[in-house]
GROMACS .gro file of C-alpha atoms in nm:
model
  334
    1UNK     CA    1  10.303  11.246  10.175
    2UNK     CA    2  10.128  10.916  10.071
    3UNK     CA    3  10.332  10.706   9.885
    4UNK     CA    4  10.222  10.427   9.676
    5UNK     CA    5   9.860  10.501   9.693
    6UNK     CA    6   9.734  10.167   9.444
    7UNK     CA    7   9.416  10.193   9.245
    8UNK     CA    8   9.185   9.944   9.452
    9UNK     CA    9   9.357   9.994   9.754
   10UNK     CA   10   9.060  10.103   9.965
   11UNK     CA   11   8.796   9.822   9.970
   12UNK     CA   12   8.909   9.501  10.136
   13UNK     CA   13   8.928   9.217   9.909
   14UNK     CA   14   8.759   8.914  10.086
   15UNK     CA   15   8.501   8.928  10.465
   16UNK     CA   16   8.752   9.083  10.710
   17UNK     CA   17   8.697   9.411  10.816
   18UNK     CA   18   9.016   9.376  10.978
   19UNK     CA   19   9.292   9.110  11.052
   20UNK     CA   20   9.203   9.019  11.390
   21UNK     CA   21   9.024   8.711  11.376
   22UNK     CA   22   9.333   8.451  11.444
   23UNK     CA   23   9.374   8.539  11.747
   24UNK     CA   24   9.025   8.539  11.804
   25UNK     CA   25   8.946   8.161  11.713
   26UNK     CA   26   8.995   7.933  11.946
   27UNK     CA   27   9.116   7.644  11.717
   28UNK     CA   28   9.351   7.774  11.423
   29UNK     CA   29   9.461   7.451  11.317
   30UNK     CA   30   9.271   7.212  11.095
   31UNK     CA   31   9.256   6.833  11.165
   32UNK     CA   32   9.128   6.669  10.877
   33UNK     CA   33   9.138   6.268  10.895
   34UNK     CA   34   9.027   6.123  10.605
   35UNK     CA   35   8.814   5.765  10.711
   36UNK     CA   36   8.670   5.694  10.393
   37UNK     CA   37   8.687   5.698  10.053
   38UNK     CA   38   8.472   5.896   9.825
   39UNK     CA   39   8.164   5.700   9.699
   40UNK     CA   40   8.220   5.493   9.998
   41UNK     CA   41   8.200   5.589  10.316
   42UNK     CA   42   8.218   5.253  10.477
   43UNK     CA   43   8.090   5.136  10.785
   44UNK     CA   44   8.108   5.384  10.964
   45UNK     CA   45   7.930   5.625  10.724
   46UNK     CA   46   8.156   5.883  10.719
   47UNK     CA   47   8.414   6.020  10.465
   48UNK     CA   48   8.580   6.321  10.661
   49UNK     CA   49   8.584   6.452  11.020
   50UNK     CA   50   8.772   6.741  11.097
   51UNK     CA   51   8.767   7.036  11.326
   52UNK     CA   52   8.678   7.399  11.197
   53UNK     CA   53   8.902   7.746  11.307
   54UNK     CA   54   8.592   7.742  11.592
   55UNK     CA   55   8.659   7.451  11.769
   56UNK     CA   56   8.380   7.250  11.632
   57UNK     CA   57   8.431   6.893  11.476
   58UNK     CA   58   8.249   6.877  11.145
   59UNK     CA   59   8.122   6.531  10.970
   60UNK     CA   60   8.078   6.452  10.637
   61UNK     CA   61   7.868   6.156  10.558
   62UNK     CA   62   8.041   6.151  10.175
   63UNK     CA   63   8.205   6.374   9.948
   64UNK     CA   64   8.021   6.740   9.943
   65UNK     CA   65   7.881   6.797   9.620
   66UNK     CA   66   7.661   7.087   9.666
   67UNK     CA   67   7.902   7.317   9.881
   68UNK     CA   68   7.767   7.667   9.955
   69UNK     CA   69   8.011   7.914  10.047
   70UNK     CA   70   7.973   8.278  10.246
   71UNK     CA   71   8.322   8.379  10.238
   72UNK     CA   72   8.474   8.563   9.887
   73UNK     CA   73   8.792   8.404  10.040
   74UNK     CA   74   8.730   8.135  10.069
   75UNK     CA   75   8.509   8.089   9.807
   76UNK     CA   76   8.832   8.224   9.555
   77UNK     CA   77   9.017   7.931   9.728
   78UNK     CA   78   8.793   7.652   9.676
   79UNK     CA   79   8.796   7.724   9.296
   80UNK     CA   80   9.161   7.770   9.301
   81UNK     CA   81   9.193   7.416   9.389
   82UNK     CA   82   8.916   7.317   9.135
   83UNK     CA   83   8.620   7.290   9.344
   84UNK     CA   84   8.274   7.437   9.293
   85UNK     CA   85   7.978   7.566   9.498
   86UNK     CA   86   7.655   7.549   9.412
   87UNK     CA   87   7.596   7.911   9.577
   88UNK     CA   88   7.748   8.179   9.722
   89UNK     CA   89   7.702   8.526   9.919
   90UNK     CA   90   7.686   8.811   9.744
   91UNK     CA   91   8.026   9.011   9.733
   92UNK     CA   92   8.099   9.360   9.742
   93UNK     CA   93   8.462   9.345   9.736
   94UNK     CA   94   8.740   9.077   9.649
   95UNK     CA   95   8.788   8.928   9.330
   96UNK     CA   96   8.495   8.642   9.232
   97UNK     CA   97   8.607   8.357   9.060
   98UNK     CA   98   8.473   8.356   8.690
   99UNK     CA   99   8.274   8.053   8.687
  100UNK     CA  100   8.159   8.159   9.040
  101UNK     CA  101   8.008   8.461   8.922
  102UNK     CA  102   7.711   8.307   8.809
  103UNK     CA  103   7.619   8.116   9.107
  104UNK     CA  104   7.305   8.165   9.305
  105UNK     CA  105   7.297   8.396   9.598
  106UNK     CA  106   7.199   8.364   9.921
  107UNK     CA  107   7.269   8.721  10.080
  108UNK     CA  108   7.487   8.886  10.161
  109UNK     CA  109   7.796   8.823  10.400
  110UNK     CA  110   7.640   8.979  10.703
  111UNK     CA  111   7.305   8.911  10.569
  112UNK     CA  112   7.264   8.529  10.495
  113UNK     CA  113   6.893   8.444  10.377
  114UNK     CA  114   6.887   8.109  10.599
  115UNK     CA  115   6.540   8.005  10.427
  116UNK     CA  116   6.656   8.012  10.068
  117UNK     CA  117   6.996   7.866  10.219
  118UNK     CA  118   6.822   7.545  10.320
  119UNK     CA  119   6.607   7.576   9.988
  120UNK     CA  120   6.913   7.453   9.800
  121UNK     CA  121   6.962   7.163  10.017
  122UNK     CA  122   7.329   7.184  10.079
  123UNK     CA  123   7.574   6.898  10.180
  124UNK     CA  124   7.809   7.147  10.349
  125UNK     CA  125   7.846   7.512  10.464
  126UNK     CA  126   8.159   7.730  10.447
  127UNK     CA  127   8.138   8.064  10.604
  128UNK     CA  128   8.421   8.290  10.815
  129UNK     CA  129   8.463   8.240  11.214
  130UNK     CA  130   8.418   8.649  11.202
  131UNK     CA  131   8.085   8.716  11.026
  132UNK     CA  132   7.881   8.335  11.021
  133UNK     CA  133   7.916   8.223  11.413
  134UNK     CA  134   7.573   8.323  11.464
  135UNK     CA  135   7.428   8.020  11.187
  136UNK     CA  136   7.545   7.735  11.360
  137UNK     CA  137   7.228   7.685  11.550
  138UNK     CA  138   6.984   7.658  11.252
  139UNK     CA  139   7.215   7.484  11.005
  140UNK     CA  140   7.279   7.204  11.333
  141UNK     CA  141   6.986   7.173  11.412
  142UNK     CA  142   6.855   7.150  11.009
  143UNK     CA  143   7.119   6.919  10.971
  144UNK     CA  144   7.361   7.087  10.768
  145UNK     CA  145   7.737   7.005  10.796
  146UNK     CA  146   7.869   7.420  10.879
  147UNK     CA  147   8.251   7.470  10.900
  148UNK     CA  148   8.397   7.787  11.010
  149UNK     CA  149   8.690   7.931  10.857
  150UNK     CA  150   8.973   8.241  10.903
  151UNK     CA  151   9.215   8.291  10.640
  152UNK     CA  152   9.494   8.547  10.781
  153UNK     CA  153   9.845   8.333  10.758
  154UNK     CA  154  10.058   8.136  10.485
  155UNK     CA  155   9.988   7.853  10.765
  156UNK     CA  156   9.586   7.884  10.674
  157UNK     CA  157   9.615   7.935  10.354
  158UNK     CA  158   9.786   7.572  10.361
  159UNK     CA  159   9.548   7.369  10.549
  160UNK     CA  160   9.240   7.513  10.391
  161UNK     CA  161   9.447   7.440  10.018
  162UNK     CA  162   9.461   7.086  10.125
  163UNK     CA  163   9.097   7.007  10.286
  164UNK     CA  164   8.919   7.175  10.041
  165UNK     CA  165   9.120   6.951   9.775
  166UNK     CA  166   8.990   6.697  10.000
  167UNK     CA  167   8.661   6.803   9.954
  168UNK     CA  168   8.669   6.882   9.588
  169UNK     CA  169   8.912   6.539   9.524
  170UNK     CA  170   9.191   6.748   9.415
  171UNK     CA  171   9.445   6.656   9.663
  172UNK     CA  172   9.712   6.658   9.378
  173UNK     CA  173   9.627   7.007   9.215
  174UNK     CA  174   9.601   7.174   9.574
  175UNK     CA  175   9.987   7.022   9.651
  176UNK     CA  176  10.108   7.096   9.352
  177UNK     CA  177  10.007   7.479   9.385
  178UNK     CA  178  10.118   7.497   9.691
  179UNK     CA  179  10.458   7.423   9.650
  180UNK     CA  180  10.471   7.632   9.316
  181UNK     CA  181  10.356   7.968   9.547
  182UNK     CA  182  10.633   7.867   9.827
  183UNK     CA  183  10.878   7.821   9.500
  184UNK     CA  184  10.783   8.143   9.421
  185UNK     CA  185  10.803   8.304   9.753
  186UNK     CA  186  11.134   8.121   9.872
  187UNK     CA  187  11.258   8.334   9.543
  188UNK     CA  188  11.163   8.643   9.634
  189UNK     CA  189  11.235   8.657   9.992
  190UNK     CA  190  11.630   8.516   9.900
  191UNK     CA  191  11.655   8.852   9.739
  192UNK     CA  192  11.673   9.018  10.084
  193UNK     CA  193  12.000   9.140  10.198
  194UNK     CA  194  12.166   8.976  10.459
  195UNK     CA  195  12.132   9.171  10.781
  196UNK     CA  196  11.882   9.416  10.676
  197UNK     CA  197  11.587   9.439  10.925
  198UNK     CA  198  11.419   9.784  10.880
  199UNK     CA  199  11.145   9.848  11.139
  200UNK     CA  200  10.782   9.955  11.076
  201UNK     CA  201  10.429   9.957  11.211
  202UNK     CA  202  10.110   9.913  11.016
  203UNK     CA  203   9.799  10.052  11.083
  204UNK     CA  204   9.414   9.943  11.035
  205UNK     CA  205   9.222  10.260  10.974
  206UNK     CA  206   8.802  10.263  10.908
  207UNK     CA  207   8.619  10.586  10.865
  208UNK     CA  208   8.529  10.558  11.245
  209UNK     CA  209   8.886  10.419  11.420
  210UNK     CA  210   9.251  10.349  11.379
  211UNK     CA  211   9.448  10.065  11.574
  212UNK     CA  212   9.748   9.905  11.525
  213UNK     CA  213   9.814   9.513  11.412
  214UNK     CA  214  10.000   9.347  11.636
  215UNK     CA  215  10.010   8.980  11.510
  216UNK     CA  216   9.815   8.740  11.313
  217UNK     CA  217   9.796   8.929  10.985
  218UNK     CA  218   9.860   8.863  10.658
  219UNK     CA  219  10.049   9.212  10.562
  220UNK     CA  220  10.251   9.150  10.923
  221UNK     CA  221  10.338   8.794  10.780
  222UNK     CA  222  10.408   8.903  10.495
  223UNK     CA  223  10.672   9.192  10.601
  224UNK     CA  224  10.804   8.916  10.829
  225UNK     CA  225  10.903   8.731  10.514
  226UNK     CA  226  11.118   9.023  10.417
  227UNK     CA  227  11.322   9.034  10.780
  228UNK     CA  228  11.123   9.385  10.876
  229UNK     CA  229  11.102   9.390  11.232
  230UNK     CA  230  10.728   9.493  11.376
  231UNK     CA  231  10.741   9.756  11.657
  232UNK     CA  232  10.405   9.693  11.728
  233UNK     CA  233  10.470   9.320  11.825
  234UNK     CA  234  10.541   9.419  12.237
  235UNK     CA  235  10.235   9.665  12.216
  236UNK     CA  236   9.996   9.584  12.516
  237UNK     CA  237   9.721   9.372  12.294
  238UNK     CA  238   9.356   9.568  12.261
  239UNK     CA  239   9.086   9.357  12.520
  240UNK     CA  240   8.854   9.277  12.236
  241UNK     CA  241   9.137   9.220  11.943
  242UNK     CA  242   9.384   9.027  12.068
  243UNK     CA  243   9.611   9.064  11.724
  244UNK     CA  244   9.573   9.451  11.758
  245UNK     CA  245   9.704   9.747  11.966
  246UNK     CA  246   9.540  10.075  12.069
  247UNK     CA  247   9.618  10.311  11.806
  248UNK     CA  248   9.840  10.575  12.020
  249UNK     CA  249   9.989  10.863  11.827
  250UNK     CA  250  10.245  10.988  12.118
  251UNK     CA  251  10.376  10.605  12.117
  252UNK     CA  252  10.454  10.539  11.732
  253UNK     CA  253  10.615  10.845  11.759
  254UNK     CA  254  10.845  10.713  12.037
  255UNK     CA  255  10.902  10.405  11.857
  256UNK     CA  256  10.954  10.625  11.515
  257UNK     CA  257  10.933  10.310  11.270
  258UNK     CA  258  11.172  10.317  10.933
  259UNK     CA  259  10.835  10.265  10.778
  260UNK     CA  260  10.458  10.328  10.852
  261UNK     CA  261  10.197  10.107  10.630
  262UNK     CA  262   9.799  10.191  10.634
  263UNK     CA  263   9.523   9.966  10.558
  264UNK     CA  264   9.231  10.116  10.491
  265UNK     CA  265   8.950   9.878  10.567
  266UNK     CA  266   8.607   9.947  10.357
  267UNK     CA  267   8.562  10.292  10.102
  268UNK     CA  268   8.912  10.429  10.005
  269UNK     CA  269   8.773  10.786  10.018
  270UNK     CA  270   8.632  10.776  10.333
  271UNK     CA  271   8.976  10.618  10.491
  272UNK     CA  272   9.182  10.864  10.334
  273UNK     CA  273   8.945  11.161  10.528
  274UNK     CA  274   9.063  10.935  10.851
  275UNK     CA  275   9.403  10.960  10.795
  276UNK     CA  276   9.357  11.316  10.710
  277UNK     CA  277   9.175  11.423  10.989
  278UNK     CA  278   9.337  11.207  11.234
  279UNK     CA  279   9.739  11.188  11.111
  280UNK     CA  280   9.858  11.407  10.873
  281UNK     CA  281   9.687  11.727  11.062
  282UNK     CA  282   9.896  11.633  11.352
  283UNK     CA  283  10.228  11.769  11.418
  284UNK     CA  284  10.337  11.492  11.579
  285UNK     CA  285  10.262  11.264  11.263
  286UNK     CA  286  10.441  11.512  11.099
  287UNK     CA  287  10.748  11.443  11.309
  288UNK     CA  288  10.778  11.124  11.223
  289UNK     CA  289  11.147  11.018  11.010
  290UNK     CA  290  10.882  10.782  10.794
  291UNK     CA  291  10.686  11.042  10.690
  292UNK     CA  292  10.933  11.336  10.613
  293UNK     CA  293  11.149  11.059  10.464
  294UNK     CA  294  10.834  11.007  10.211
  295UNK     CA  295  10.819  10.614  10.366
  296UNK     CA  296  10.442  10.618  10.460
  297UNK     CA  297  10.247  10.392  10.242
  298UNK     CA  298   9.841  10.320  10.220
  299UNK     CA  299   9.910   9.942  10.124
  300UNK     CA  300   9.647   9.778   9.892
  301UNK     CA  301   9.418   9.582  10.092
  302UNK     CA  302   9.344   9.306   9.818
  303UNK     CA  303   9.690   9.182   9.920
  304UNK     CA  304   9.797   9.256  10.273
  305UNK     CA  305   9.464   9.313  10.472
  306UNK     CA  306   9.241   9.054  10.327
  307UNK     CA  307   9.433   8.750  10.215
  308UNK     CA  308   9.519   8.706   9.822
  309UNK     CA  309   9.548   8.352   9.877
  310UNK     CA  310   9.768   8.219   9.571
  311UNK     CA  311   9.860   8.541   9.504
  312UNK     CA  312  10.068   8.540   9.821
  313UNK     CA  313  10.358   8.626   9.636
  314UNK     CA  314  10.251   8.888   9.455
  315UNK     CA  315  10.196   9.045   9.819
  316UNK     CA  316  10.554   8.973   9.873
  317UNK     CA  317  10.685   9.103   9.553
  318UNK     CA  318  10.432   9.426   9.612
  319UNK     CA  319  10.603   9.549   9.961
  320UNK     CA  320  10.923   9.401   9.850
  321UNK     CA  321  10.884   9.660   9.560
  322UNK     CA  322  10.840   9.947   9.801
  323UNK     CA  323  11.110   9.885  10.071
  324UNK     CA  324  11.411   9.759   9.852
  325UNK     CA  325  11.359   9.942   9.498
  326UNK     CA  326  11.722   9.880   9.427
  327UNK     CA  327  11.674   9.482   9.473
  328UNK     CA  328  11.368   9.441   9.333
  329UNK     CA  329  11.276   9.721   9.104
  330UNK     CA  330  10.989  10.032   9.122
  331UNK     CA  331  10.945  10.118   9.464
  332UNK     CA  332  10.595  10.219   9.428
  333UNK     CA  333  10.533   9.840   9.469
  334UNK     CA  334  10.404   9.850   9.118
   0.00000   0.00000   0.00000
């Protein structure tokens, strides 16, 4: 049985088709160091050097004021701390900030239209370190400031909070929401009883293939929050996704989780045929104590594949919801 199957659940809300891309960059900490003041950017010309989630050290002559952003992520988190763009790329899924949605386009996330890009004459680029790698030669050598970005931990979510406030000069209002989400996480998560650890495993499943997240995730982080222990987290790391596992029926089964989460990354329907097909045809899925103990869940992937950003607790609250109804209310995580 599929238990707490949420309306929305099947399109990722942001530009990861799956939670990998932590491990993946190289750099996953961002060292802004502010040299100048906006307006003035001194003699050295320069008002903010920092290094992107690729590695790359990015300079800003003076305060960006015509930002472009390819990420619905991070595009949702710029206006969260009262910034603004000037453009965007079109989104099929996620949640577009209303005065966003009226922004000119440039493409698509996988499809950026470089030339009318560079038409707009932008003073900085934000795109994601898994779809936008492959611009950094044109915008360097047009002279465009490009910063690569991944949003997948609580950790991110703070450092990009603060240097985009840096960027927008909203320093205060990016603090200030940050510490009213970790108010209202720190609430949630003292709700957990003491001592309880129940184990689980989530899986990533696409119409084509189904692995197993091993680290580096938000819905991992965020089950972390709640003292679950991930079985996955020894799990012999996949060559070309660090932060996931193999997907290996005969081995969940050995490890037979309290709990077994699904993410279904892109159309709903056609991740539900996967898990159809793939899982619940299988005797040995059938086996499991999670799934004849109705304690299989499709989670929804606008908050634990693709990161909500301030709506980190409502991620909490959601898969608090469905493994302690009797703390914290309906246990369909609704």
């Amino acid at each position: 049985m599929l238990l707490a199957l949420a309306a929305g659940c099947g399109s990722p809300a942001g530009d990861q088709p799956s939670q990998t891309t932590a491990a993946n960059s190289p750099a996953t900490t961002v060292q802004a160091t502010e040299v100048a003041s906006a307006g003035d950017p001194g003699e050295t010309g320069t008002f903010l050097t920092f290094t992107d989630d690729a590695g790359r050290e990015v300079t800003l002559p003076s305060r960006p004021k015509k930002i472009i952003v390819l990420s619905p992520q991070l595009l949702d988190l710029l206006y969260a701390v009262d910034g603004t763009a000037i453009a965007r790329a079109t989104s099929t899924g996620g949640t577009v900030p209303e005065e966003a949605k009226s922004l000119e386009e440039v493409g698509g996330i996988t499809t950026v239209n470089t030339e009318k890009l560079l038409s707009l004459k932008p003073d900085l680029v934000l795109g994601s370190t898994s779809f936008h790698r492959d611009l950094t030669s044109v915008l360097e050598t047009s002279g465009v400031p490009f910063a690569l970005f991944n949003l997948s931990t609580y950790e991110d979510l703070r450092e990009k909070a603060l240097l985009f406030g840096k960027f927008a000069d909203t320093e205060t209002k990016a603090t200030e929401a940050l510490a009213k989400l970790e108010g209202q996480i720190n609430e949630l998560t003292a709700k957990v009883p003491a001592g309880s650890s129940p184990s689980f495993i989530m899986l990533n499943v696409t119409p084509s293939s189904i692995t197993v997240q091993r680290e580096h995730t938000v819905g991992l982080e965020v089950a972390e929050m709640l003292h679950m222990t991930n079985v996955a987290a020894t799990l012999e790391a996949s060559q070309k996704s660090p932060s996931t596992a193999p997907f290996s029926l005969e081995k969940i089964v050995e490890l037979d989780p309290d709990y077994v989460f699904l993410l279904i990354h892109g159309a709903r329907e056609d991740g539900e045929k996967k898990i159809e097909s793939d899982l619940a045809n299988q005797p040995a899925w059938a086996s499991l104590r999670a799934v004849k103990e109705q304690r299989m869940a499709i989670l929804p992937s606008n908050l634990l594949l693709s990161h909500p950003g301030f709506r980190l607790n409502e991620s909490v609250e959601y898969l608090a919801k469905l493994v302690y109804p009797e703390i914290y209310g309906n246990g369909n995580g609704k």
